[in-house]
Short mmCIF file of N, CA and C in Angstrom, two decimals:
data_model
loop_
_atom_site.label_atom_id
_atom_site.label_comp_id
_atom_site.label_asym_id
_atom_site.label_seq_id
_atom_site.Cartn_x
_atom_site.Cartn_y
_atom_site.Cartn_z
N MET A 1 141.78 79.18 78.68
CA MET A 1 142.00 78.08 78.69
C MET A 1 140.89 77.58 79.45
N ASN A 2 140.46 76.62 78.88
CA ASN A 2 139.78 75.54 79.40
C ASN A 2 139.94 74.76 80.82
N SER A 3 138.40 74.54 81.34
CA SER A 3 138.72 74.10 83.27
C SER A 3 139.56 73.05 83.04
N ILE A 4 140.06 71.79 82.15
CA ILE A 4 140.81 70.80 82.25
C ILE A 4 141.85 71.19 82.53
N SER A 5 142.25 72.22 81.66
CA SER A 5 143.66 72.70 81.80
C SER A 5 143.92 73.62 82.93
N ILE A 6 143.40 74.22 83.40
CA ILE A 6 143.38 74.82 84.93
C ILE A 6 143.50 73.58 85.85
N VAL A 7 142.29 72.96 86.63
CA VAL A 7 142.87 71.85 87.27
C VAL A 7 144.12 71.33 87.06
N LEU A 8 144.46 70.58 85.75
CA LEU A 8 145.70 69.86 85.65
C LEU A 8 146.91 71.20 85.96
N LEU A 9 146.80 71.76 85.45
CA LEU A 9 147.75 73.10 85.89
C LEU A 9 147.82 73.29 87.52
N ILE A 10 146.68 73.21 88.35
CA ILE A 10 146.68 73.53 89.78
C ILE A 10 147.23 71.95 90.72
N VAL A 11 146.86 71.08 89.75
CA VAL A 11 147.62 69.86 89.81
C VAL A 11 148.84 69.54 90.33
N GLY A 12 148.95 70.53 89.15
CA GLY A 12 150.79 70.13 88.74
C GLY A 12 151.42 70.71 90.03
N ILE A 13 151.09 71.88 90.07
CA ILE A 13 151.76 73.15 90.93
C ILE A 13 151.92 72.55 91.98
N THR A 14 150.99 71.87 92.57
CA THR A 14 150.24 71.61 94.17
C THR A 14 151.27 70.09 94.02
N PHE A 15 151.48 69.26 93.10
CA PHE A 15 152.44 68.50 93.26
C PHE A 15 153.63 68.43 93.29
N ASP A 16 154.31 69.69 92.61
CA ASP A 16 155.69 70.32 92.57
C ASP A 16 155.87 70.92 93.77
N LEU A 17 154.85 71.83 94.27
CA LEU A 17 155.17 72.23 95.60
C LEU A 17 155.51 71.37 97.02
N PHE A 18 154.38 70.03 96.44
CA PHE A 18 154.49 68.88 97.48
C PHE A 18 156.01 68.50 97.69
N GLY A 19 156.83 67.95 96.53
CA GLY A 19 157.78 67.62 96.24
C GLY A 19 158.78 68.27 96.79
N CYS A 20 159.07 69.95 96.81
CA CYS A 20 159.94 70.83 97.14
C CYS A 20 159.51 70.40 98.24
N ILE A 21 158.63 70.43 99.06
CA ILE A 21 158.89 70.83 100.35
C ILE A 21 159.30 69.28 100.85
N GLY A 22 158.94 67.89 100.40
CA GLY A 22 159.79 67.02 100.98
C GLY A 22 161.02 66.62 100.72
N LEU A 23 161.59 67.51 99.97
CA LEU A 23 163.10 67.87 99.98
C LEU A 23 163.68 68.33 100.63
N LEU A 24 163.03 69.25 101.48
CA LEU A 24 163.32 70.15 102.64
C LEU A 24 162.86 69.52 103.91
N ARG A 25 161.99 68.48 104.18
CA ARG A 25 161.62 68.26 105.40
C ARG A 25 161.77 66.93 105.39
N LEU A 26 162.36 65.69 104.80
CA LEU A 26 162.50 64.24 104.79
C LEU A 26 164.06 64.04 105.47
N PRO A 27 164.02 62.71 105.97
CA PRO A 27 165.03 63.07 106.88
C PRO A 27 166.35 62.39 106.00
N ASP A 28 166.16 61.73 104.91
CA ASP A 28 167.84 60.97 104.35
C ASP A 28 167.63 61.75 103.06
N ILE A 29 168.38 60.67 102.14
CA ILE A 29 168.40 61.50 100.89
C ILE A 29 167.76 60.34 99.79
N TYR A 30 167.36 59.00 100.53
CA TYR A 30 166.52 57.99 100.08
C TYR A 30 164.88 58.91 100.24
N ASN A 31 164.72 58.90 101.17
CA ASN A 31 163.09 60.01 101.06
C ASN A 31 163.08 61.40 100.20
N ARG A 32 164.21 61.95 100.04
CA ARG A 32 164.61 63.28 99.22
C ARG A 32 164.21 62.90 98.19
N LEU A 33 164.96 61.81 97.45
CA LEU A 33 164.99 61.29 95.79
C LEU A 33 163.79 60.56 95.91
N GLN A 34 162.78 60.29 96.72
CA GLN A 34 161.24 59.38 96.68
C GLN A 34 160.53 60.61 95.96
N SER A 35 160.50 61.64 97.43
CA SER A 35 160.01 62.66 96.98
C SER A 35 159.90 63.39 95.89
N ALA A 36 161.05 63.71 95.53
CA ALA A 36 161.66 65.09 94.10
C ALA A 36 161.00 63.97 93.19
N THR A 37 161.41 62.62 92.93
CA THR A 37 161.08 61.74 91.70
C THR A 37 159.50 61.75 91.26
N LYS A 38 158.45 61.24 92.28
CA LYS A 38 157.71 61.15 92.60
C LYS A 38 156.66 62.11 92.51
N CYS A 39 156.78 63.37 93.03
CA CYS A 39 155.87 64.89 93.03
C CYS A 39 156.35 65.18 91.90
N VAL A 40 157.52 65.73 91.10
CA VAL A 40 157.82 66.49 90.66
C VAL A 40 157.64 65.68 89.44
N THR A 41 157.60 64.56 89.15
CA THR A 41 157.14 64.21 88.25
C THR A 41 155.62 63.91 87.50
N LEU A 42 154.99 63.39 88.49
CA LEU A 42 154.02 63.54 88.54
C LEU A 42 152.89 65.42 88.13
N GLY A 43 153.63 66.22 88.94
CA GLY A 43 153.42 67.66 89.09
C GLY A 43 153.70 67.85 87.56
N THR A 44 155.26 67.63 87.17
CA THR A 44 155.27 68.36 85.88
C THR A 44 154.52 67.71 84.94
N CYS A 45 154.12 66.51 84.53
CA CYS A 45 153.75 65.55 83.75
C CYS A 45 152.55 66.72 83.40
N SER A 46 151.59 67.06 84.81
CA SER A 46 150.52 67.68 84.42
C SER A 46 150.42 69.01 84.15
N ILE A 47 151.59 69.18 84.46
CA ILE A 47 151.87 70.34 84.12
C ILE A 47 151.75 70.57 82.63
N LEU A 48 152.53 69.79 81.76
CA LEU A 48 152.91 69.21 80.69
C LEU A 48 151.25 68.85 80.07
N LEU A 49 150.84 68.25 80.49
CA LEU A 49 149.36 67.73 79.86
C LEU A 49 148.59 68.88 79.77
N ALA A 50 148.41 69.91 80.71
CA ALA A 50 147.54 71.13 80.30
C ALA A 50 148.17 71.98 79.33
N LEU A 51 149.05 72.06 79.49
CA LEU A 51 149.50 72.76 78.21
C LEU A 51 149.33 72.44 76.90
N PHE A 52 149.43 70.77 76.52
CA PHE A 52 148.88 70.36 75.46
C PHE A 52 147.37 70.57 75.47
N LEU A 53 146.53 69.89 76.06
CA LEU A 53 145.73 70.58 76.21
C LEU A 53 144.92 72.06 76.01
N HIS A 54 145.87 72.76 76.35
CA HIS A 54 145.30 74.22 76.29
C HIS A 54 145.75 74.58 74.53
N TYR A 55 146.83 74.44 74.30
CA TYR A 55 147.78 74.34 72.79
C TYR A 55 147.33 73.99 71.59
N GLY A 56 146.76 72.27 72.47
CA GLY A 56 146.30 71.63 70.94
C GLY A 56 147.46 70.80 70.44
N PHE A 57 147.25 70.50 68.80
CA PHE A 57 148.24 70.40 67.97
C PHE A 57 148.83 71.26 67.17
N THR A 58 149.42 72.11 68.33
CA THR A 58 150.31 73.31 67.77
C THR A 58 151.76 72.50 68.08
N GLY A 59 152.88 73.36 67.56
CA GLY A 59 153.99 73.27 67.88
C GLY A 59 154.35 72.87 69.36
N VAL A 60 153.76 73.43 70.31
CA VAL A 60 153.98 73.79 71.69
C VAL A 60 153.64 72.28 72.15
N GLY A 61 152.23 72.34 72.24
CA GLY A 61 151.53 71.10 72.42
C GLY A 61 152.09 69.93 72.10
N ILE A 62 152.98 69.38 71.24
CA ILE A 62 153.28 68.58 70.91
C ILE A 62 154.39 68.53 71.36
N LYS A 63 155.08 69.31 71.53
CA LYS A 63 156.48 69.15 72.41
C LYS A 63 156.34 68.96 73.97
N ALA A 64 155.06 69.61 74.07
CA ALA A 64 154.61 69.06 75.96
C ALA A 64 154.26 67.85 75.66
N LEU A 65 153.63 67.22 74.83
CA LEU A 65 153.29 65.67 74.49
C LEU A 65 154.38 64.95 74.51
N ILE A 66 154.88 65.03 74.03
CA ILE A 66 156.64 64.30 74.02
C ILE A 66 157.55 64.27 74.83
N ALA A 67 157.45 65.84 76.07
CA ALA A 67 158.23 65.62 76.80
C ALA A 67 157.71 64.95 78.18
N ILE A 68 156.39 64.43 78.04
CA ILE A 68 156.31 63.75 78.69
C ILE A 68 156.38 62.43 79.03
N PRO A 69 156.68 61.42 78.02
CA PRO A 69 157.23 59.86 78.35
C PRO A 69 158.85 60.24 78.86
N LEU A 70 159.18 61.25 78.00
CA LEU A 70 160.78 61.53 78.39
C LEU A 70 161.08 61.93 79.52
N LEU A 71 160.23 62.71 80.25
CA LEU A 71 160.66 63.50 81.61
C LEU A 71 160.30 61.72 82.59
N PHE A 72 159.28 61.13 82.29
CA PHE A 72 158.61 60.10 83.05
C PHE A 72 159.96 59.09 83.40
N PHE A 73 160.43 58.56 82.27
CA PHE A 73 161.39 57.71 82.13
C PHE A 73 162.45 58.33 82.35
N ALA A 74 163.38 59.50 82.33
CA ALA A 74 164.18 60.03 82.61
C ALA A 74 164.98 60.17 84.14
N SER A 75 163.10 60.29 84.82
CA SER A 75 163.53 60.95 86.36
C SER A 75 163.23 59.48 87.02
N THR A 76 162.49 58.68 86.65
CA THR A 76 162.73 57.67 87.52
C THR A 76 163.87 56.59 87.17
N VAL A 77 164.78 56.37 86.05
CA VAL A 77 165.60 55.69 85.87
C VAL A 77 166.92 56.35 86.37
N GLY A 78 166.74 57.71 86.57
CA GLY A 78 167.68 59.05 86.97
C GLY A 78 168.11 58.86 88.56
N ALA A 79 166.98 58.81 89.33
CA ALA A 79 166.62 58.52 90.50
C ALA A 79 167.05 57.07 91.37
N HIS A 80 166.43 56.19 90.37
CA HIS A 80 167.00 54.90 90.77
C HIS A 80 168.39 54.70 90.89
N ALA A 81 169.18 55.47 89.85
CA ALA A 81 170.81 55.11 89.51
C ALA A 81 171.46 55.72 90.70
N LEU A 82 170.24 57.09 91.14
CA LEU A 82 171.04 57.84 92.54
C LEU A 82 170.84 56.91 93.63
N ILE A 83 170.29 56.65 93.86
CA ILE A 83 169.80 56.03 95.27
C ILE A 83 170.38 54.52 95.16
N ARG A 84 170.86 54.05 93.88
CA ARG A 84 171.54 52.78 94.14
C ARG A 84 173.12 52.74 94.17
N GLY A 85 173.42 54.36 93.77
CA GLY A 85 174.47 54.59 93.87
C GLY A 85 175.13 55.44 95.36
N SER A 86 174.15 56.03 95.90
CA SER A 86 173.68 56.48 97.28
C SER A 86 174.42 55.29 98.17
N TYR A 87 173.63 54.27 97.98
CA TYR A 87 173.27 53.13 98.94
C TYR A 87 175.13 52.50 98.33
N LYS A 88 175.38 52.31 97.84
CA LYS A 88 176.55 51.21 97.56
C LYS A 88 178.01 51.85 98.00
N PHE A 89 177.60 53.56 97.98
CA PHE A 89 178.94 54.52 98.41
C PHE A 89 178.58 54.58 99.71
N GLY A 90 177.56 54.00 100.54
CA GLY A 90 177.52 53.87 102.12
C GLY A 90 176.93 54.99 103.07
N LEU A 91 175.65 55.79 101.87
CA LEU A 91 174.97 56.55 102.41
C LEU A 91 174.08 55.78 103.69
N LYS A 92 174.23 56.09 104.86
CA LYS A 92 173.16 55.02 105.98
C LYS A 92 171.72 55.72 105.89
N LEU A 93 170.73 54.59 106.11
CA LEU A 93 169.10 54.44 105.82
C LEU A 93 169.27 55.61 107.31
N THR A 94 167.75 56.43 107.34
CA THR A 94 167.19 57.09 108.64
C THR A 94 166.99 55.58 109.64
N ASP A 95 167.12 55.84 110.91
CA ASP A 95 166.68 54.72 111.69
C ASP A 95 165.23 54.65 111.92
N LYS A 96 164.36 55.41 111.09
CA LYS A 96 163.07 55.11 111.26
C LYS A 96 162.68 54.29 110.21
N THR A 97 164.14 53.72 109.46
CA THR A 97 163.45 52.58 108.02
C THR A 97 163.10 51.36 108.45
N VAL A 98 162.12 50.79 107.77
CA VAL A 98 161.53 49.47 108.27
C VAL A 98 162.17 48.11 107.36
N ILE A 99 162.37 48.40 105.62
CA ILE A 99 162.78 47.55 105.19
C ILE A 99 163.80 48.38 104.29
N ASP A 100 164.79 47.05 104.03
CA ASP A 100 166.22 47.37 103.60
C ASP A 100 166.37 47.05 102.55
N ASP A 101 165.85 46.74 101.19
CA ASP A 101 165.65 45.95 100.08
C ASP A 101 166.97 45.72 99.46
N TYR A 102 167.69 46.74 99.23
CA TYR A 102 168.95 46.48 98.83
C TYR A 102 170.07 45.82 99.28
N LYS A 103 169.61 45.57 100.58
CA LYS A 103 170.54 44.72 101.24
C LYS A 103 170.42 43.07 100.87
N GLU A 104 168.99 42.77 100.72
CA GLU A 104 168.56 41.46 100.36
C GLU A 104 169.28 41.52 98.53
N ALA A 105 169.00 42.74 97.84
CA ALA A 105 169.74 42.33 96.63
C ALA A 105 171.42 42.33 96.33
N ASP A 106 172.08 42.81 97.28
CA ASP A 106 173.45 42.97 97.00
C ASP A 106 173.88 41.55 97.59
N LYS A 107 173.28 40.36 97.87
CA LYS A 107 173.82 39.08 98.30
C LYS A 107 174.43 38.49 97.34
#
């Protein structure tokens, strides 16, 4: 395994770990979904890119390369739908929230 693959693998695992910590530590569903989406997407894409660099244009490498945009778009759209549904369902923002952009969008 070359050094770039190892660095991407470590970065990916670190981002996934931060995403998991954010799921446990952040106060409301909106912040938790943000943590899960951003950190886990970036972390998993880094791991998949490390796999591609390690295996090259073999079956495993091409599958990893195809999975990167699928994961990126599916997780962001899914998180947006979950957050929008949670807001419409009436789940409250935490009291530390500064801006409520959905409030303006629903008018």
